[in-house]
Amino acid sequence: MTDPQFNRIALIGIGLIGSSIARDVKELGLANDVVISSRSAETLKRAEGLQLGTHYVSSAAEAVKDADLVIVSVPVGSSGAVAEQIAPNLKPGAILTDVGSTKASVIAQMAPFVPDGVHFIPGHPLAGTEKSGPDAGFAGLFRDRWCIFTPLPDTDAEALEKLKAFWIALGSRVDDMDPQHHDKVLAIVSHLPHIIAYNIVGTADDLETVTESEVIKYSASGFRDFTRLAASDPTMWRDICLHNKDAILEMLARFSEDLAYLQRAIRWGEGDKLFELFTRTRDVRRSIIQAGQDVDAPDFGRHALDPKK
Amino acid sequence: MTDPQFNRIALIGIGLIGSSIARDVKELGLANDVVISSRSAETLKRAEGLQLGTHYVSSAAEAVKDADLVIVSVPVGSSGAVAEQIAPNLKPGAILTDVGSTKASVIAQMAPFVPDGVHFIPGHPLAGTEKSGPDAGFAGLFRDRWCIFTPLPDTDAEALEKLKAFWIALGSRVDDMDPQHHDKVLAIVSHLPHIIAYNIVGTADDLETVTESEVIKYSASGFRDFTRLAASDPTMWRDICLHNKDAILEMLARFSEDLAYLQRAIRWGEGDKLFELFTRTRDVRRSIIQAGQDVDAPDFGRHALDPKK
Ligand SMILES: NC(=O)c1ccc[n+]([C@@H]2O[C@H](COP(=O)([O-])OP(=O)(O)OC[C@H]3O[C@@H](n4cnc5c(N)ncnc54)[C@H](OP(=O)(O)O)[C@@H]3O)[C@@H](O)[C@H]2O)c1
Ligand SMILES: NC(=O)c1ccc[n+]([C@@H]2O[C@H](COP(=O)([O-])OP(=O)(O)OC[C@H]3O[C@@H](n4cnc5c(N)ncnc54)[C@H](OP(=O)(O)O)[C@@H]3O)[C@@H](O)[C@H]2O)c1
């Protein structure tokens, strides 16, 4: 148990991310009160059943009253509406943050509603799984993962330090970034991979010459990896696509250009070009493992858990 | 220990696949003699160090003498040359098979050299990891995985049954397919996923606006999944691209067409189209898990092994 860092924390949205924060806050004793709010009565009830907080309130506006830290964990397309609802009740001196996967759009949506005296500091923890909802969360999700902040030019340094100390207590490593740059970085490391995964699974699903049951039966030879990403929450990913459009379109254009080059090398049997690319990409994997950003076990160590073994 | 199914097995090529077969054969006692051959002295020595067989021979032609079952496990582009070398010494009545990831091209390369009286039955076990070489193999790799055979029209039924019994002893489930159809199925479930993974890792590696160290640092948010596939053996994948060209180009064209549709939906903010696709792809994942073709643990269960936890 650490000393409480905040008297009262309000969690607006209690899905995978919100509920993981709630579990850590409880386990670590980071707040005296944890007020939880969710859009639907069902999710709110489930959060109560899981004893994720100390208070459960259906209205987001009510939930933020007297809170010293407010964390908004909803799909990025809903952040403006949530900000509008809670703004009148935010306490002067409170810190308002979010966890949304895009940052420029969240700032554009939320900042106009934030009253003077409230410290709005956008954030994004780079941690998650393909599952969603309050049952999917778990304590320790953020441990040793990066949490990126995109503070506004007039952000209060003390409030920023306080928010960082909170995420550090959750085990995160913290970083600052310009919102536009954040959105570009995430477009390549996260958004493009998910979009490509959704696309390839869609392509396979639509073929006439290979049946869907063949695709499923033989999926262990590579395809199944993509289906995990393509099983992520559709609302979350629709919103990301709509709210990081420019950076995503830029990365898609680069990807398609490179794919055309590769396709041409295949068509013309240019083995040396293929070999050169396939060798270069190996080094990237090696660096990721050296940086401790993935496990080195073959097949993600999945073999041990494999239902067919 | 089962009764030996063959007096002498020759393994030509002793990397990930060949050495996994060798380990199973030894563990299960499926042959009296296991003669191993590899192109390089180094790999052959390593196979001996690992005690994978009973005899170690540098010449493939020598290795197949008196063998009842010959399994060729080399990159598909080398299968013709290997067939040419070993053909004169193949024993009448012997079964000759391979494990190559493409089938029509392997048949075209090998069949012309196969002497009368030798049963040539092309095969492909759908099992592997991103690692290669004799140290990467392990017993049980093929357990509960599919092994697809693409027998020629005049294949001897008894020889086919015998070969299937061998793979079943290794734990595989067996299937027959027409070689052209095999190549189409594999193009979508395996070859396209790998090519796309290589491509996206290449794209990320080439960006100017996002540094390589940022890509590595933040790779846990989706990108790292692709780097695993893109760390697969460059020679093997160059050969697959060159030897399954038509099917791969067909799948690439479908993929690109679908991606253009998705890109357009993003550009024009058509959230409903995105939502529809992202929902449909979820079902594919669900079917794969129901079919026992992947683990249901979030993030492939990687969390438990994660070096950063
Ligand atoms: N999943 C990840 O891997 C990940 C990683 C980093 C950041 N993020 C970001 O974290 C945020 C939350 O993601 P999550 O994975 O926790 O999602 P989730 O598990 O689906 O939970 C979403 C939460 O937001 C609420 N919500 C949904 N639509 C809403 C709306 N229109 N108005 C108000 N509330 C709404 C839900 O309420 P009800 O259930 O009551 O409807 C639920 O409490 C998103 O912005 C996402 O981009 C996600
Ligand atoms: N890896 C998979 O996931 C997987 C799955 C199913 C099927 N396959 C297929 O299985 C075959 C073997 O793959 P692998 O993963 O076992 O490969 P690997 O671990 O790289 O081993 C390749 C073996 O082939 C030998 N070899 C390489 N180039 C050769 C050449 N030009 N002439 C003769 N021998 C050569 C190597 O000999 P030296 O080391 O002595 O040079 C080594 O013994 C390939 O056709 C592949 O398509 C692979």
XYZ file of C-alpha atoms and ligand atoms in Angstrom:
714
model
C 0.000 0.000 0.000
C 1.258 3.434 -1.030
C -0.130 6.605 0.566
C -3.215 7.781 -1.297
C -2.114 10.209 -3.998
C -5.613 11.631 -4.427
C -8.537 11.894 -2.086
C -11.091 11.171 -4.790
C -10.643 9.747 -8.265
C -13.507 9.622 -10.772
C -13.353 7.041 -13.563
C -15.606 7.887 -16.495
C -15.815 4.698 -18.575
C -14.951 1.384 -16.949
C -14.041 -0.998 -19.773
C -10.700 -2.726 -20.323
C -8.662 0.396 -19.577
C -10.831 2.057 -16.928
C -11.281 -1.162 -14.986
C -7.566 -1.982 -15.119
C -6.831 1.450 -13.630
C -9.489 0.813 -10.978
C -7.927 -2.525 -10.028
C -4.471 -0.983 -9.671
C -5.780 1.999 -7.668
C -7.523 -0.357 -5.292
C -4.606 -2.744 -4.963
C -2.133 0.067 -4.412
C -4.402 2.239 -2.272
C -3.850 5.289 -4.463
C -7.127 7.031 -3.511
C -9.592 7.166 -0.635
C -12.651 7.315 -2.903
C -13.025 5.870 -6.383
C -16.216 7.019 -8.081
C -17.135 5.013 -11.158
C -19.478 5.968 -13.947
C -20.379 4.192 -17.186
C -22.832 4.964 -19.939
C -24.922 1.818 -19.472
C -26.561 0.566 -16.297
C -25.312 -2.912 -17.165
C -21.616 -2.041 -17.225
C -21.971 0.062 -14.090
C -23.610 -2.832 -12.288
C -20.884 -5.181 -13.415
C -18.245 -2.748 -12.087
C -20.049 -2.770 -8.759
C -20.257 -6.565 -8.816
C -16.494 -6.656 -9.348
C -16.066 -4.119 -6.505
C -13.903 -1.936 -8.661
C -14.599 1.315 -6.793
C -16.198 2.862 -3.743
C -19.092 4.720 -5.400
C -21.133 3.944 -8.546
C -22.990 6.773 -10.248
C -24.905 6.626 -13.492
C -24.404 10.298 -14.353
C -20.885 11.242 -15.409
C -21.631 14.839 -14.368
C -22.430 13.688 -10.830
C -19.453 11.367 -10.715
C -16.827 14.080 -11.157
C -18.049 16.277 -8.263
C -15.259 16.798 -5.739
C -12.891 14.542 -7.663
C -9.198 15.544 -7.614
C -8.419 13.357 -10.604
C -10.858 12.546 -13.403
C -9.876 9.868 -15.939
C -12.001 9.581 -19.063
C -11.710 6.095 -20.649
C -14.265 6.019 -23.470
C -13.944 5.599 -27.267
C -12.201 8.686 -28.665
C -15.253 9.749 -30.663
C -17.206 10.219 -27.412
C -14.678 12.331 -25.564
C -16.203 15.677 -26.618
C -19.668 14.699 -25.410
C -18.299 13.421 -22.111
C -16.288 16.620 -21.611
C -19.380 18.701 -22.230
C -21.362 16.716 -19.628
C -18.787 16.800 -16.873
C -17.328 20.286 -17.418
C -19.772 22.236 -15.189
C -19.030 20.023 -12.192
C -15.238 19.806 -12.419
C -13.585 21.053 -9.237
C -11.132 23.958 -9.539
C -7.607 22.579 -9.249
C -8.697 19.103 -10.386
C -6.688 17.173 -12.971
C -8.660 15.963 -15.991
C -7.013 13.341 -18.176
C -7.977 10.666 -20.695
C -6.534 7.455 -22.124
C -7.646 7.796 -25.756
C -5.604 6.250 -28.551
C -5.562 9.471 -30.618
C -4.562 12.810 -29.146
C -5.010 15.784 -31.479
C -8.685 14.985 -31.971
C -9.321 14.367 -28.261
C -7.758 17.732 -27.454
C -9.858 19.453 -30.113
C -12.993 17.831 -28.711
C -12.380 18.246 -24.979
C -10.306 21.407 -24.491
C -13.081 23.875 -25.411
C -15.207 22.631 -22.505
C -12.539 22.596 -19.817
C -13.156 25.423 -17.300
C -10.343 27.706 -16.139
C -8.540 26.353 -13.124
C -8.919 22.724 -14.182
C -5.715 21.033 -15.406
C -6.471 19.174 -18.611
C -3.601 16.798 -19.460
C -4.263 14.328 -22.291
C -2.628 10.919 -21.902
C -2.372 7.543 -23.609
C -1.186 4.356 -21.940
C 0.299 2.003 -24.559
C -1.138 -1.124 -23.037
C -4.117 -3.248 -23.816
C -5.368 -6.501 -25.248
C -7.930 -7.420 -27.901
C -10.639 -7.835 -25.250
C -12.961 -5.167 -23.868
C -15.370 -4.413 -21.052
C -14.897 -4.364 -17.251
C -14.198 -8.104 -17.025
C -11.289 -7.862 -19.461
C -9.243 -5.546 -17.244
C -6.589 -6.747 -14.832
C -4.172 -5.332 -12.284
C -0.722 -4.779 -13.692
C -1.798 -4.071 -17.277
C 0.279 -0.887 -17.354
C 3.363 -2.254 -15.659
C 6.525 -1.460 -17.633
C 4.441 -0.097 -20.482
C 4.763 3.445 -21.778
C 2.233 6.145 -20.958
C 2.531 9.120 -23.280
C 1.344 12.597 -22.295
C 0.639 15.354 -24.786
C 0.445 18.397 -22.514
C -0.916 21.689 -23.854
C 1.462 24.675 -23.999
C 0.071 26.235 -20.789
C 0.013 23.025 -18.739
C 0.811 23.466 -15.064
C 4.118 21.690 -14.389
C 3.102 20.607 -10.905
C -0.148 19.020 -12.107
C 1.764 17.184 -14.837
C 4.236 15.837 -12.279
C 1.367 14.690 -10.071
C -0.310 12.856 -12.949
C 2.979 11.247 -13.966
C 3.571 10.108 -10.392
C 0.166 8.387 -10.564
C 1.040 6.455 -13.718
C 4.490 5.644 -12.365
C 2.764 4.173 -9.323
C 0.817 1.955 -11.761
C 4.196 0.775 -13.046
C 4.277 2.784 -16.278
C 7.178 4.540 -17.873
C 6.212 8.083 -18.867
C 6.996 10.215 -21.884
C 5.923 13.587 -23.273
C 5.128 14.183 -26.910
C 3.589 16.738 -29.165
C 0.008 15.556 -29.987
C 0.576 15.560 -33.762
C 3.734 13.543 -33.369
C 1.965 11.122 -31.034
C -0.680 10.556 -33.678
C 1.952 9.814 -36.347
C 3.886 7.422 -34.142
C 0.724 5.592 -33.145
C -0.468 5.485 -36.747
C 2.498 3.291 -37.631
C 3.003 1.235 -34.463
C -0.647 0.565 -33.748
C -3.285 1.921 -36.110
C -1.841 0.657 -39.402
C -1.187 -2.856 -37.985
C -4.775 -3.101 -36.793
C -6.244 -1.788 -40.053
C -4.110 -4.185 -42.092
C -5.157 -7.055 -39.846
C -8.836 -6.173 -40.218
C -8.339 -5.933 -43.957
C -6.610 -9.264 -44.482
C -9.176 -11.073 -42.365
C -11.888 -9.428 -44.455
C -10.161 -10.479 -47.693
C -9.908 -14.092 -46.536
C -13.538 -14.051 -45.476
C -14.627 -12.941 -48.958
C -12.798 -15.455 -51.160
C -14.722 -17.765 -53.427
C -11.881 -20.135 -54.319
C -10.898 -20.941 -50.743
C -13.723 -21.717 -48.342
C -14.096 -20.092 -44.958
C -13.790 -23.462 -43.274
C -10.429 -24.009 -44.981
C -9.265 -20.600 -43.800
C -10.197 -21.494 -40.218
C -8.853 -25.037 -40.346
C -5.439 -24.038 -41.658
C -5.161 -20.672 -39.898
C -2.253 -21.731 -37.686
C 0.182 -21.136 -40.539
C 0.243 -17.334 -40.074
C -3.266 -16.039 -40.576
C -4.425 -16.597 -37.002
C -2.016 -13.938 -35.718
C -3.938 -11.299 -37.652
C -7.305 -12.468 -36.399
C -6.339 -11.561 -32.844
C -5.826 -7.891 -33.726
C -8.907 -8.032 -35.964
C -10.989 -9.162 -32.985
C -10.479 -5.832 -31.213
C -13.441 -3.652 -30.332
C -15.167 -2.300 -33.492
C -16.356 0.949 -31.889
C -12.931 1.780 -30.529
C -11.305 1.113 -33.888
C -13.929 2.887 -35.964
C -13.337 5.944 -33.781
C -9.562 5.695 -34.111
C -9.853 5.519 -37.908
C -12.142 8.536 -37.997
C -10.097 10.554 -35.505
C -6.579 9.964 -36.743
C -7.474 10.099 -40.401
C -4.597 12.159 -41.759
C -1.794 10.212 -40.117
C -3.439 6.890 -40.975
C -3.936 7.841 -44.623
C -0.305 8.931 -44.809
C 0.909 5.586 -43.421
C -1.491 3.634 -45.648
C -0.107 5.421 -48.690
C 3.448 4.487 -47.720
C 2.424 0.908 -47.017
C 0.659 0.532 -50.375
C 3.588 2.028 -52.241
C 5.956 -0.438 -50.590
C 3.554 -3.293 -51.269
C 3.440 -2.396 -54.954
C 7.238 -2.606 -55.039
C 7.163 -6.022 -53.345
C 4.411 -7.247 -55.654
C 6.427 -6.202 -58.662
C 9.501 -8.039 -57.303
C 7.374 -11.175 -56.934
C 5.908 -10.807 -60.425
C 9.314 -10.399 -62.039
C 11.034 -13.014 -59.907
C 13.494 -10.553 -58.365
C 14.675 -12.840 -55.580
C 17.480 -10.528 -54.445
C 15.055 -7.684 -53.671
C 12.851 -10.044 -51.683
C 15.820 -11.462 -49.824
C 17.110 -7.989 -48.979
C 13.787 -6.889 -47.450
C 13.212 -10.181 -45.609
C 16.661 -9.899 -44.051
C 16.317 -6.261 -43.017
C 13.028 -6.846 -41.208
C 14.654 -9.533 -39.055
C 16.835 -6.889 -37.446
C 13.768 -4.921 -36.373
C 12.489 -7.978 -34.510
C 15.861 -8.446 -32.885
C 15.870 -4.827 -31.653
C 12.369 -5.189 -30.220
C 13.408 -8.241 -28.253
C 16.606 -6.558 -27.097
C 14.556 -3.562 -25.949
C 12.419 -5.941 -23.890
C 9.310 -5.046 -25.903
C 8.375 -8.643 -26.748
C 9.013 -12.177 -25.608
C 11.699 -14.168 -27.421
C 9.863 -17.488 -27.167
C 9.071 -18.987 -30.617
C 5.477 -18.306 -31.660
C 5.047 -15.919 -28.678
C 5.383 -18.968 -26.414
C 1.881 -19.859 -27.588
C 2.917 -23.466 -28.045
C 2.744 -24.143 -24.325
C -0.835 -22.859 -24.112
C -1.945 -24.350 -27.382
C -5.313 -26.080 -27.088
C -4.200 -28.620 -29.698
C -1.099 -29.781 -27.813
C 7.760 -46.785 -28.252
C 5.839 -47.830 -31.352
C 7.121 -50.588 -33.631
C 9.464 -49.174 -36.262
C 7.426 -48.253 -39.339
C 10.487 -48.112 -41.585
C 13.828 -49.822 -41.421
C 15.722 -46.788 -42.681
C 14.638 -43.173 -42.985
C 16.796 -40.580 -44.745
C 16.347 -36.936 -43.828
C 17.687 -34.561 -46.460
C 17.834 -31.141 -44.778
C 17.859 -30.953 -41.002
C 16.619 -27.466 -40.086
C 13.516 -26.595 -38.081
C 11.305 -29.107 -39.881
C 13.793 -31.901 -40.564
C 15.134 -31.839 -37.024
C 11.651 -31.838 -35.511
C 10.834 -34.935 -37.547
C 14.115 -36.508 -36.394
C 13.313 -35.823 -32.742
C 9.866 -37.398 -33.063
C 11.185 -40.421 -34.964
C 13.769 -41.002 -32.259
C 11.372 -40.475 -29.367
C 8.747 -42.743 -30.917
C 11.143 -45.334 -32.298
C 9.669 -45.103 -35.782
C 12.800 -46.339 -37.609
C 15.836 -48.493 -36.987
C 18.207 -46.213 -38.890
C 17.933 -42.484 -39.399
C 20.406 -41.163 -41.923
C 20.840 -37.412 -41.877
C 22.286 -35.186 -44.566
C 22.609 -31.414 -44.795
C 24.201 -29.111 -47.336
C 26.756 -27.638 -44.949
C 29.265 -29.463 -42.771
C 28.327 -27.126 -39.933
C 24.648 -28.055 -39.822
C 25.461 -31.724 -40.209
C 27.868 -31.542 -37.299
C 25.292 -29.782 -35.176
C 22.751 -32.528 -35.991
C 25.289 -35.083 -34.843
C 25.978 -33.072 -31.693
C 22.262 -33.102 -30.963
C 22.187 -36.866 -31.667
C 19.283 -36.459 -34.041
C 19.975 -39.603 -36.087
C 22.023 -42.749 -36.338
C 24.153 -41.888 -39.406
C 25.457 -38.542 -40.703
C 26.438 -38.259 -44.344
C 27.530 -35.152 -46.210
C 26.328 -36.363 -49.610
C 22.565 -36.452 -50.078
C 23.023 -39.061 -52.814
C 24.815 -41.360 -50.368
C 22.288 -40.699 -47.627
C 19.285 -42.069 -49.515
C 20.849 -45.443 -50.325
C 18.732 -48.271 -48.906
C 16.279 -45.829 -47.339
C 12.617 -46.886 -47.263
C 11.447 -43.342 -46.603
C 13.211 -40.206 -47.822
C 12.040 -36.830 -46.509
C 13.362 -33.729 -48.239
C 13.187 -30.658 -45.964
C 14.978 -27.864 -47.820
C 13.813 -24.468 -49.181
C 11.375 -25.116 -52.040
C 13.659 -23.514 -54.608
C 16.253 -26.228 -53.950
C 13.989 -29.255 -54.277
C 14.731 -29.835 -57.958
C 18.498 -29.876 -57.429
C 18.150 -32.223 -54.458
C 15.891 -34.567 -56.452
C 18.429 -34.662 -59.250
C 21.218 -35.571 -56.829
C 19.410 -38.323 -54.985
C 17.404 -39.861 -57.858
C 20.009 -42.382 -59.048
C 20.313 -43.908 -55.572
C 16.664 -44.134 -54.597
C 15.668 -47.696 -53.747
C 12.831 -49.256 -55.777
C 9.710 -49.287 -53.598
C 10.953 -46.413 -51.443
C 8.677 -43.507 -50.548
C 10.010 -40.054 -51.409
C 8.263 -37.094 -49.803
C 8.940 -33.457 -48.970
C 7.659 -30.824 -46.559
C 7.797 -27.763 -48.818
C 5.370 -24.876 -48.327
C 4.394 -24.785 -52.017
C 3.326 -27.851 -53.923
C 2.777 -27.329 -57.665
C 6.307 -25.988 -58.114
C 7.893 -28.731 -55.989
C 6.117 -31.352 -58.100
C 7.258 -29.687 -61.303
C 10.828 -29.605 -60.011
C 11.087 -33.067 -58.479
C 8.779 -35.392 -60.432
C 10.879 -35.480 -63.634
C 13.796 -37.001 -61.707
C 11.878 -39.652 -59.780
C 12.689 -43.138 -61.134
C 9.958 -45.670 -61.867
C 9.135 -47.793 -58.865
C 9.767 -44.999 -56.360
C 6.616 -43.557 -54.736
C 6.835 -39.772 -54.851
C 4.200 -38.240 -52.545
C 4.491 -34.487 -51.933
C 3.472 -33.306 -48.466
C 3.291 -30.182 -46.331
C 3.000 -30.148 -42.553
C 1.270 -26.944 -41.432
C 3.437 -26.432 -38.396
C 6.414 -24.261 -37.667
C 7.723 -21.226 -35.888
C 9.656 -18.131 -36.973
C 12.973 -19.805 -36.036
C 15.139 -22.035 -38.199
C 18.047 -24.454 -38.079
C 18.503 -27.769 -36.238
C 18.410 -26.172 -32.798
C 14.982 -24.639 -33.447
C 13.229 -27.977 -33.870
C 11.440 -29.793 -31.092
C 9.546 -33.021 -30.518
C 5.797 -32.575 -30.807
C 5.882 -29.729 -33.352
C 3.424 -31.570 -35.589
C 1.061 -32.753 -32.885
C -2.559 -31.920 -33.727
C -1.435 -29.898 -36.731
C -2.557 -30.665 -40.266
C -0.308 -32.370 -42.778
C -1.563 -31.939 -46.336
C -0.665 -34.387 -49.108
C -0.970 -33.586 -52.790
C -0.653 -37.049 -54.366
C -0.135 -37.378 -58.117
C -2.857 -39.129 -60.158
C -0.955 -42.432 -60.301
C 0.014 -42.539 -56.627
C 0.089 -45.983 -55.075
C -2.674 -46.141 -52.461
C -0.697 -48.383 -50.127
C 2.334 -46.110 -50.140
C 0.092 -43.122 -49.409
C -1.468 -44.954 -46.457
C 1.968 -45.829 -45.156
C 3.146 -42.231 -45.339
C -0.034 -41.013 -43.669
C 0.426 -43.546 -40.865
C 3.890 -42.053 -40.315
C 2.538 -38.502 -39.956
C -0.316 -39.717 -37.787
C 2.291 -41.326 -35.527
C 3.867 -37.854 -35.262
C 0.487 -36.621 -34.042
C -0.651 -34.918 -37.243
C -4.078 -34.866 -38.800
C -3.871 -35.690 -42.490
C -5.655 -34.319 -45.533
C -5.444 -34.717 -49.317
C -5.633 -31.822 -51.709
C -5.051 -30.972 -55.307
C -1.641 -29.174 -55.550
C -3.119 -26.067 -57.195
C -5.763 -25.794 -54.536
C -3.164 -26.308 -51.795
C -1.183 -23.404 -53.214
C -4.247 -21.122 -53.196
C -5.245 -22.052 -49.649
C -1.714 -21.521 -48.394
C -1.418 -18.245 -50.286
C -4.189 -16.782 -48.132
C -3.618 -18.496 -44.766
C 0.160 -18.273 -44.743
C 1.935 -16.586 -47.639
C -0.076 -13.342 -47.770
C 0.121 -12.848 -43.968
C 3.896 -13.235 -44.059
C 4.332 -10.940 -47.065
C 2.129 -8.275 -45.477
C 4.070 -8.576 -42.229
C 7.395 -8.194 -44.042
C 5.987 -5.210 -45.896
C 4.658 -3.304 -42.889
C 7.885 -3.829 -40.979
C 9.758 -2.523 -44.010
C 7.470 0.521 -44.226
C 8.008 1.352 -40.544
C 11.747 0.938 -40.951
C 11.810 3.471 -43.786
C 9.859 6.363 -42.258
C 11.490 9.743 -41.836
C 8.883 11.326 -39.554
C 8.909 8.565 -36.960
C 12.303 7.310 -35.831
C 13.254 3.654 -35.707
C 13.841 3.910 -31.975
C 10.272 5.157 -31.525
C 8.962 2.252 -33.582
C 10.844 -0.197 -31.362
C 10.017 1.543 -28.095
C 6.281 1.667 -28.730
C 5.966 -1.574 -30.698
C 3.863 -3.309 -28.065
C 0.733 -1.564 -29.321
C 0.262 -3.881 -32.319
C 3.330 -3.636 -34.501
C 5.394 -6.224 -32.624
C 3.016 -9.007 -33.707
C 4.020 -8.443 -37.315
C 7.713 -8.427 -36.531
C 7.519 -12.048 -35.394
C 6.314 -13.244 -38.807
C 8.743 -10.845 -40.480
C 11.632 -12.512 -38.624
C 11.100 -15.788 -40.493
C 13.861 -17.230 -42.639
C 14.588 -14.998 -45.689
C 15.645 -17.860 -47.981
C 12.559 -19.917 -47.236
C 10.280 -16.927 -47.851
C 12.061 -15.720 -50.958
C 11.600 -19.206 -52.388
C 7.924 -19.328 -51.430
C 7.311 -15.970 -53.135
C 9.082 -17.117 -56.278
C 7.436 -20.548 -56.331
C 3.841 -19.675 -55.544
C 3.797 -16.519 -57.618
C 0.411 -16.817 -59.301
C -1.616 -17.604 -56.209
C 0.223 -14.959 -54.180
C -0.310 -12.288 -56.843
C -3.989 -13.178 -56.952
C -4.363 -12.829 -53.183
C -2.319 -9.614 -53.158
C -4.638 -8.119 -55.760
C -7.692 -8.961 -53.637
C -6.033 -7.601 -50.533
C -5.101 -4.311 -52.227
C -8.568 -3.895 -53.661
C -10.107 -4.363 -50.222
C -7.567 -2.001 -48.690
C -8.462 0.688 -51.224
C -12.104 0.340 -50.161
C -11.147 0.648 -46.495
C -8.888 3.607 -47.198
C -11.700 5.357 -48.999
C -14.050 4.720 -46.076
C -11.486 6.294 -43.750
C -10.969 9.264 -46.045
C -14.688 9.969 -46.349
C -15.468 9.252 -42.699
C -17.791 6.349 -43.476
C -17.937 4.982 -39.940
C -20.680 2.458 -40.705
C -18.571 0.676 -43.340
C -15.646 0.496 -40.937
C -17.862 -0.764 -38.145
C -19.373 -3.438 -40.375
C -15.970 -4.833 -41.387
C -14.516 -4.636 -37.866
C -17.503 -6.583 -36.550
C -17.431 -9.266 -39.226
C -13.746 -10.032 -38.676
C -14.421 -10.716 -34.999
C -16.484 -13.737 -35.963
C -13.560 -15.233 -37.862
C -11.448 -15.066 -34.708
C -14.244 -16.675 -32.717
C -14.453 -19.573 -35.205
C -10.694 -20.119 -35.061
C -10.797 -20.378 -31.304
C -13.827 -22.661 -31.428
C -12.004 -24.880 -33.914
C -9.116 -25.136 -31.446
C -6.744 -23.447 -33.895
C -5.557 -20.763 -31.456
C -5.397 -20.014 -27.759
C -8.122 -17.816 -26.293
C -5.831 -16.098 -23.787
C -5.708 -12.304 -24.347
C -2.596 -11.269 -26.267
C -1.789 -14.954 -27.009
C -1.137 -15.358 -23.272
C 2.062 -13.408 -23.903
C 1.454 -11.326 -20.822
C 2.605 -14.099 -18.527
C 5.917 -14.447 -20.376
C 6.403 -10.745 -20.924
C 9.968 -9.677 -20.137
C 8.670 -6.323 -18.900
C 6.332 -7.772 -16.285
N -8.169 -1.466 -25.622
C -6.935 -1.051 -25.739
O -6.053 -1.853 -26.074
C -6.608 0.402 -25.484
C -5.278 0.753 -25.202
C -4.984 2.088 -24.936
C -5.988 3.049 -25.002
N -7.276 2.684 -25.308
C -8.305 3.728 -25.337
O -9.009 3.638 -24.137
C -10.360 4.036 -24.330
C -11.282 2.972 -23.744
O -11.002 1.727 -24.354
P -11.398 0.354 -23.661
O -10.608 -0.699 -24.346
O -11.320 0.483 -22.184
O -12.913 0.244 -24.139
P -14.094 -0.695 -23.601
O -13.534 -1.836 -22.817
O -14.957 -0.970 -24.762
O -14.890 0.272 -22.592
C -15.456 1.475 -23.065
C -16.067 2.286 -21.945
O -16.551 3.504 -22.541
C -17.961 3.561 -22.401
N -18.573 4.120 -23.600
C -18.693 3.514 -24.803
N -19.301 4.320 -25.682
C -19.576 5.459 -25.025
C -20.217 6.677 -25.382
N -20.664 6.880 -26.631
N -20.348 7.643 -24.426
C -19.881 7.439 -23.185
N -19.277 6.318 -22.788
C -19.133 5.337 -23.689
C -18.415 2.159 -22.129
O -19.631 2.238 -21.430
P -20.780 1.109 -21.509
O -20.075 -0.223 -21.439
O -21.538 1.408 -20.246
O -21.536 1.356 -22.755
C -17.272 1.627 -21.292
O -17.382 2.068 -19.954
C -10.536 4.264 -25.825
O -10.438 5.646 -26.092
C -9.351 3.579 -26.426
O -8.960 4.227 -27.619
C -7.600 1.377 -25.516
N 9.623 -23.064 -41.015
C 8.345 -23.358 -41.121
O 7.530 -22.795 -40.369
C 7.888 -24.350 -42.160
C 6.631 -24.962 -42.005
C 6.215 -25.904 -42.950
C 7.037 -26.208 -44.036
N 8.260 -25.573 -44.168
C 9.089 -25.932 -45.337
O 10.086 -26.811 -44.850
C 11.273 -26.674 -45.614
C 12.433 -26.509 -44.642
O 12.202 -25.398 -43.811
P 12.943 -25.235 -42.415
O 12.156 -24.220 -41.643
O 13.213 -26.540 -41.805
O 14.306 -24.566 -42.908
P 15.702 -24.374 -42.141
O 15.522 -24.542 -40.673
O 16.281 -23.118 -42.648
O 16.580 -25.612 -42.674
C 16.828 -25.734 -44.051
C 17.578 -27.022 -44.374
O 17.727 -27.063 -45.801
C 19.123 -27.029 -46.134
N 19.318 -26.186 -47.317
C 19.229 -24.844 -47.398
N 19.477 -24.434 -48.657
C 19.748 -25.540 -49.374
C 20.089 -25.765 -50.727
N 20.194 -24.732 -51.598
N 20.321 -27.042 -51.135
C 20.209 -28.059 -50.260
N 19.897 -27.901 -48.962
C 19.663 -26.668 -48.535
C 19.809 -26.474 -44.923
O 21.145 -26.935 -44.961
P 22.395 -26.134 -44.305
O 21.911 -25.589 -42.985
O 23.373 -27.243 -44.144
O 22.779 -25.080 -45.273
C 18.995 -27.091 -43.798
O 19.366 -28.409 -43.572
C 11.040 -25.503 -46.554
O 10.695 -25.983 -47.824
C 9.859 -24.798 -45.970
O 9.089 -24.165 -46.989
C 8.697 -24.692 -43.241
